[in-house]
Amino acid sequence: MNNRIIAAIAFAAHKHRDQRRKDEAASPYINHPIALANVLTNEAGIDDEAVLIGAILHDTVEDTETTEQELVEAFGRTIADIVLEVTDDKNLPAADRKRLQIEHAATISRPAKLVKLADKICNLRDIAHSPPAGWSLQRKQEYFDWAKAVVDNLRGAHPQLERLFDLAYAARPQ
Ligand code: NDP
Ligand code: ZN
């Protein structure tokens, strides 16, 4: 038996093995991709294997040395494309990357939209409950509003996930 979801978790755990999240407790990075897959399948009822694997792998190219070719060889073209669609170009200045995420949200594939929604849901929940160390109230608020601008450009992809996003947004720090 070949369980591709478990293989993706093992692959991502290895790639992110030396990384931590930005919260005060410096949580293991892999908690985040696993949280996306958990939201997608157990909160939104999504069982599309490509979406779940895309979620598990979503930060490997952006945040580790993982290459497109490696993903194609290990998981196939479909999965690699989903990951690339949610990967920022780190050569661009931060402000451009932020603006491009808003613009691109409208045109990426539906599987990529679902991964993007889960990523924003998880990041808003993290900022509400275990925010990056040192973030001011204003910085948290700006992140919430930027995430909403991204999500507003992909609405219609999955109403139930969008409701989960809206619930997470309702915890916008005041
Ligand atoms: P960052 O991009 O620096 O951090 C947010 C990202 O960190 C999230 O998208 C998430 O990405 C990851 N992350 C890791 N741990 C956590 C956690 N516990 N909670 C939430 N997210 C986490 O922040 P911004 O996008 O706000 O900043 C972008 C740019 O803004 C910076 O490069 C800087 O130049 C500028 N800036 C803005 C300030 C402000 O007050 N608005 C102040 C200082 C700088 P992922 O899903 O990929 O893991
Ligand atoms: Zn992420």
mmCIF file of C-alpha atoms and ligand atoms in Angstrom:
data_model
loop_
_atom_site.group_PDB
_atom_site.id
_atom_site.type_symbol
_atom_site.label_atom_id
_atom_site.label_comp_id
_atom_site.label_asym_id
_atom_site.label_seq_id
_atom_site.Cartn_x
_atom_site.Cartn_y
_atom_site.Cartn_z
ATOM 1 C CA MET A 1 0.000 0.000 0.000
ATOM 2 C CA ASN A 2 1.247 3.484 -0.876
ATOM 3 C CA ASN A 3 -0.312 6.256 1.212
ATOM 4 C CA ARG A 4 0.689 9.484 -0.537
ATOM 5 C CA ILE A 5 -0.631 11.725 2.230
ATOM 6 C CA ILE A 6 1.617 10.065 4.813
ATOM 7 C CA ALA A 7 4.522 10.244 2.347
ATOM 8 C CA ALA A 8 3.903 13.998 1.959
ATOM 9 C CA ILE A 9 3.884 14.471 5.752
ATOM 10 C CA ALA A 10 7.196 12.604 6.012
ATOM 11 C CA PHE A 11 8.667 14.655 3.130
ATOM 12 C CA ALA A 12 7.541 18.004 4.622
ATOM 13 C CA ALA A 13 8.669 17.010 8.139
ATOM 14 C CA HIS A 14 12.131 16.285 6.762
ATOM 15 C CA LYS A 15 12.320 19.498 4.716
ATOM 16 C CA HIS A 16 11.112 21.706 7.586
ATOM 17 C CA ARG A 17 13.062 19.743 10.258
ATOM 18 C CA ASP A 18 15.245 22.666 11.365
ATOM 19 C CA GLN A 19 12.570 25.390 11.102
ATOM 20 C CA ARG A 20 10.344 26.884 13.744
ATOM 21 C CA ARG A 21 7.245 29.087 13.563
ATOM 22 C CA LYS A 22 7.522 32.702 14.676
ATOM 23 C CA ASP A 23 5.467 32.366 17.875
ATOM 24 C CA GLU A 24 7.023 32.933 21.295
ATOM 25 C CA ALA A 25 7.300 29.179 21.905
ATOM 26 C CA ALA A 26 8.967 28.640 18.480
ATOM 27 C CA SER A 27 6.638 25.757 17.610
ATOM 28 C CA PRO A 28 7.873 23.090 15.176
ATOM 29 C CA TYR A 29 7.247 24.336 11.619
ATOM 30 C CA ILE A 30 5.553 21.105 10.520
ATOM 31 C CA ASN A 31 2.634 21.837 12.887
ATOM 32 C CA HIS A 32 1.510 24.495 10.377
ATOM 33 C CA PRO A 33 1.215 22.395 7.174
ATOM 34 C CA ILE A 34 -0.447 19.626 9.201
ATOM 35 C CA ALA A 35 -2.910 22.204 10.586
ATOM 36 C CA LEU A 36 -3.860 23.226 7.017
ATOM 37 C CA ALA A 37 -4.579 19.626 6.023
ATOM 38 C CA ASN A 38 -6.568 19.108 9.234
ATOM 39 C CA VAL A 39 -8.741 22.192 8.562
ATOM 40 C CA LEU A 40 -9.320 21.130 4.961
ATOM 41 C CA THR A 41 -10.349 17.559 5.697
ATOM 42 C CA ASN A 42 -11.857 17.654 9.188
ATOM 43 C CA GLU A 43 -13.427 21.130 9.260
ATOM 44 C CA ALA A 44 -14.329 21.643 5.595
ATOM 45 C CA GLY A 45 -14.898 18.016 4.543
ATOM 46 C CA ILE A 46 -12.446 18.152 1.652
ATOM 47 C CA ASP A 47 -11.087 14.710 0.719
ATOM 48 C CA ASP A 48 -9.358 15.598 -2.566
ATOM 49 C CA GLU A 49 -5.939 13.975 -2.144
ATOM 50 C CA ALA A 50 -4.175 16.541 -4.353
ATOM 51 C CA VAL A 51 -5.505 19.420 -2.230
ATOM 52 C CA LEU A 52 -4.465 17.737 1.035
ATOM 53 C CA ILE A 53 -0.991 16.889 -0.287
ATOM 54 C CA GLY A 54 -0.645 20.393 -1.748
ATOM 55 C CA ALA A 55 -1.470 21.806 1.700
ATOM 56 C CA ILE A 56 1.085 19.592 3.436
ATOM 57 C CA LEU A 57 3.781 20.639 0.949
ATOM 58 C CA HIS A 58 2.673 24.267 0.499
ATOM 59 C CA ASP A 59 5.662 25.952 2.186
ATOM 60 C CA THR A 60 8.420 23.560 1.042
ATOM 61 C CA VAL A 61 9.523 25.520 -2.036
ATOM 62 C CA GLU A 62 9.066 28.952 -0.446
ATOM 63 C CA ASP A 63 10.747 28.186 2.869
ATOM 64 C CA THR A 64 13.208 25.291 2.235
ATOM 65 C CA GLU A 65 15.644 24.333 -0.514
ATOM 66 C CA THR A 66 13.040 22.028 -2.103
ATOM 67 C CA THR A 67 12.894 22.391 -5.887
ATOM 68 C CA GLU A 68 10.041 22.092 -8.368
ATOM 69 C CA GLN A 69 11.797 19.103 -9.953
ATOM 70 C CA GLU A 70 12.000 17.295 -6.621
ATOM 71 C CA LEU A 71 8.249 17.714 -6.095
ATOM 72 C CA VAL A 72 7.509 16.531 -9.635
ATOM 73 C CA GLU A 73 9.618 13.414 -9.106
ATOM 74 C CA ALA A 74 8.204 12.594 -5.678
ATOM 75 C CA PHE A 75 4.533 13.609 -6.104
ATOM 76 C CA GLY A 76 3.879 14.365 -9.778
ATOM 77 C CA ARG A 77 3.152 17.432 -11.900
ATOM 78 C CA THR A 78 -0.337 18.139 -10.491
ATOM 79 C CA ILE A 79 0.913 18.437 -6.907
ATOM 80 C CA ALA A 80 4.003 20.434 -7.928
ATOM 81 C CA ASP A 81 1.778 22.911 -9.794
ATOM 82 C CA ILE A 82 -0.457 23.468 -6.749
ATOM 83 C CA VAL A 83 2.582 24.158 -4.560
ATOM 84 C CA LEU A 84 4.093 26.538 -7.122
ATOM 85 C CA GLU A 85 0.802 28.431 -7.416
ATOM 86 C CA VAL A 86 0.911 29.248 -3.699
ATOM 87 C CA THR A 87 4.642 30.017 -3.636
ATOM 88 C CA ASP A 88 5.760 33.669 -3.437
ATOM 89 C CA ASP A 89 8.709 34.856 -5.529
ATOM 90 C CA LYS A 90 11.221 35.612 -2.798
ATOM 91 C CA ASN A 91 13.298 37.723 -5.199
ATOM 92 C CA LEU A 92 10.591 40.397 -5.089
ATOM 93 C CA PRO A 93 10.311 43.054 -2.358
ATOM 94 C CA ALA A 94 7.826 42.182 0.429
ATOM 95 C CA ALA A 95 5.317 44.849 -0.657
ATOM 96 C CA ASP A 96 5.204 43.486 -4.214
ATOM 97 C CA ARG A 97 4.715 39.938 -2.937
ATOM 98 C CA LYS A 98 1.794 41.102 -0.787
ATOM 99 C CA ARG A 99 0.159 42.919 -3.713
ATOM 100 C CA LEU A 100 0.705 39.979 -6.078
ATOM 101 C CA GLN A 101 -0.939 37.548 -3.648
ATOM 102 C CA ILE A 102 -4.071 39.697 -3.730
ATOM 103 C CA GLU A 103 -3.991 39.911 -7.545
ATOM 104 C CA HIS A 104 -3.178 36.235 -8.162
ATOM 105 C CA ALA A 105 -5.835 34.916 -5.763
ATOM 106 C CA ALA A 106 -8.454 35.467 -8.453
ATOM 107 C CA THR A 107 -6.709 33.468 -11.170
ATOM 108 C CA ILE A 108 -5.045 30.489 -9.451
ATOM 109 C CA SER A 109 -6.595 27.018 -9.804
ATOM 110 C CA ARG A 110 -9.365 25.883 -7.444
ATOM 111 C CA PRO A 111 -7.085 23.413 -5.595
ATOM 112 C CA ALA A 112 -4.591 26.250 -5.040
ATOM 113 C CA LYS A 113 -7.428 28.520 -3.810
ATOM 114 C CA LEU A 114 -8.403 25.910 -1.206
ATOM 115 C CA VAL A 115 -4.803 25.624 0.018
ATOM 116 C CA LYS A 116 -4.533 29.427 0.134
ATOM 117 C CA LEU A 117 -7.774 29.673 2.142
ATOM 118 C CA ALA A 118 -6.544 27.084 4.655
ATOM 119 C CA ASP A 119 -3.194 28.899 4.933
ATOM 120 C CA LYS A 120 -4.906 32.206 5.728
ATOM 121 C CA ILE A 121 -7.316 30.551 8.202
ATOM 122 C CA CYS A 122 -4.399 28.922 10.044
ATOM 123 C CA ASN A 123 -2.265 32.052 10.054
ATOM 124 C CA LEU A 124 -5.110 34.215 11.415
ATOM 125 C CA ARG A 125 -5.781 31.628 14.128
ATOM 126 C CA ASP A 126 -2.071 31.602 14.956
ATOM 127 C CA ILE A 127 -1.896 35.405 15.131
ATOM 128 C CA ALA A 128 -4.956 35.424 17.416
ATOM 129 C CA HIS A 129 -3.659 32.699 19.751
ATOM 130 C CA SER A 130 0.138 32.456 19.358
ATOM 131 C CA PRO A 131 1.305 35.484 17.360
ATOM 132 C CA PRO A 132 4.799 36.084 16.014
ATOM 133 C CA ALA A 133 7.008 37.402 18.794
ATOM 134 C CA GLY A 134 7.158 41.186 18.889
ATOM 135 C CA TRP A 135 4.243 41.961 16.580
ATOM 136 C CA SER A 136 2.418 45.188 17.449
ATOM 137 C CA LEU A 137 -1.373 45.407 17.452
ATOM 138 C CA GLN A 138 -1.168 47.381 14.213
ATOM 139 C CA ARG A 139 0.944 44.752 12.498
ATOM 140 C CA LYS A 140 -1.514 42.016 13.504
ATOM 141 C CA GLN A 141 -4.429 44.113 12.226
ATOM 142 C CA GLU A 142 -2.643 44.809 8.937
ATOM 143 C CA TYR A 143 -2.019 41.089 8.449
ATOM 144 C CA PHE A 144 -5.705 40.298 9.110
ATOM 145 C CA ASP A 145 -6.812 42.927 6.596
ATOM 146 C CA TRP A 146 -4.317 41.819 3.943
ATOM 147 C CA ALA A 147 -5.408 38.180 4.383
ATOM 148 C CA LYS A 148 -9.030 39.284 3.912
ATOM 149 C CA ALA A 149 -8.112 41.160 0.733
ATOM 150 C CA VAL A 150 -6.527 37.960 -0.622
ATOM 151 C CA VAL A 151 -9.529 35.818 0.330
ATOM 152 C CA ASP A 152 -12.056 38.353 -1.020
ATOM 153 C CA ASN A 153 -10.492 37.808 -4.454
ATOM 154 C CA LEU A 154 -11.078 34.048 -4.472
ATOM 155 C CA ARG A 155 -14.563 33.856 -2.934
ATOM 156 C CA GLY A 156 -16.880 31.274 -4.444
ATOM 157 C CA ALA A 157 -14.195 28.571 -4.414
ATOM 158 C CA HIS A 158 -15.547 26.861 -1.272
ATOM 159 C CA PRO A 159 -18.228 28.614 0.816
ATOM 160 C CA GLN A 160 -17.676 26.439 3.904
ATOM 161 C CA LEU A 161 -13.942 27.211 3.989
ATOM 162 C CA GLU A 162 -14.753 30.882 3.394
ATOM 163 C CA ARG A 163 -17.060 30.780 6.436
ATOM 164 C CA LEU A 164 -14.194 29.326 8.487
ATOM 165 C CA PHE A 165 -12.030 32.189 7.237
ATOM 166 C CA ASP A 166 -14.689 34.732 8.225
ATOM 167 C CA LEU A 167 -14.894 33.184 11.709
ATOM 168 C CA ALA A 168 -11.098 33.424 12.041
ATOM 169 C CA TYR A 169 -11.211 37.034 10.790
ATOM 170 C CA ALA A 170 -13.837 37.856 13.442
ATOM 171 C CA ALA A 171 -11.045 37.414 16.037
ATOM 172 C CA ARG A 172 -9.181 40.414 14.511
ATOM 173 C CA PRO A 173 -7.221 41.900 17.424
ATOM 174 C CA GLN A 174 -8.651 45.193 18.748
HETATM 175 P P1 NDP B 1 5.845 38.157 7.698
HETATM 176 O O1 NDP B 1 5.694 37.751 6.294
HETATM 177 O O2 NDP B 1 7.178 38.526 8.207
HETATM 178 O O3 NDP B 1 5.244 37.053 8.679
HETATM 179 C C1 NDP B 1 3.968 36.487 8.465
HETATM 180 C C2 NDP B 1 4.131 35.087 7.950
HETATM 181 O O4 NDP B 1 4.884 34.324 8.881
HETATM 182 C C3 NDP B 1 2.819 34.375 7.822
HETATM 183 O O5 NDP B 1 2.252 34.624 6.553
HETATM 184 C C4 NDP B 1 3.221 32.934 8.003
HETATM 185 O O6 NDP B 1 3.618 32.519 6.712
HETATM 186 C C5 NDP B 1 4.445 32.977 8.905
HETATM 187 N N1 NDP B 1 4.260 32.657 10.333
HETATM 188 C C6 NDP B 1 5.157 31.995 11.109
HETATM 189 N N2 NDP B 1 4.758 31.918 12.374
HETATM 190 C C7 NDP B 1 3.561 32.530 12.440
HETATM 191 C C8 NDP B 1 2.650 32.743 13.508
HETATM 192 N N3 NDP B 1 2.871 32.333 14.760
HETATM 193 N N4 NDP B 1 1.508 33.424 13.241
HETATM 194 C C9 NDP B 1 1.263 33.844 11.981
HETATM 195 N N5 NDP B 1 2.094 33.662 10.919
HETATM 196 C C10 NDP B 1 3.242 33.003 11.148
HETATM 197 O O7 NDP B 1 4.898 39.300 8.104
HETATM 198 P P2 NDP B 1 4.101 40.292 7.225
HETATM 199 O O8 NDP B 1 3.542 39.546 6.096
HETATM 200 O O9 NDP B 1 3.234 41.032 8.128
HETATM 201 O O10 NDP B 1 5.284 41.262 6.801
HETATM 202 C C11 NDP B 1 5.667 41.438 5.491
HETATM 203 C C12 NDP B 1 6.586 42.623 5.456
HETATM 204 O O11 NDP B 1 6.030 43.726 6.163
HETATM 205 C C13 NDP B 1 7.882 42.365 6.149
HETATM 206 O O12 NDP B 1 8.797 41.748 5.277
HETATM 207 C C14 NDP B 1 8.309 43.737 6.594
HETATM 208 O O13 NDP B 1 9.110 44.346 5.614
HETATM 209 C C15 NDP B 1 7.054 44.535 6.670
HETATM 210 N N6 NDP B 1 6.811 45.025 8.034
HETATM 211 C C16 NDP B 1 5.573 45.393 8.435
HETATM 212 C C17 NDP B 1 5.351 45.886 9.693
HETATM 213 C C18 NDP B 1 3.983 46.300 10.112
HETATM 214 O O14 NDP B 1 3.814 46.836 11.207
HETATM 215 N N7 NDP B 1 2.986 46.092 9.291
HETATM 216 C C19 NDP B 1 6.422 46.018 10.671
HETATM 217 C C20 NDP B 1 7.650 45.541 10.189
HETATM 218 C C21 NDP B 1 7.822 45.095 8.916
HETATM 219 P P3 NDP B 1 3.579 31.006 6.164
HETATM 220 O O15 NDP B 1 2.223 30.539 6.019
HETATM 221 O O16 NDP B 1 4.330 31.108 4.878
HETATM 222 O O17 NDP B 1 4.325 30.248 7.191
HETATM 223 ZN ZN ZN B 2 1.803 28.603 5.256
#
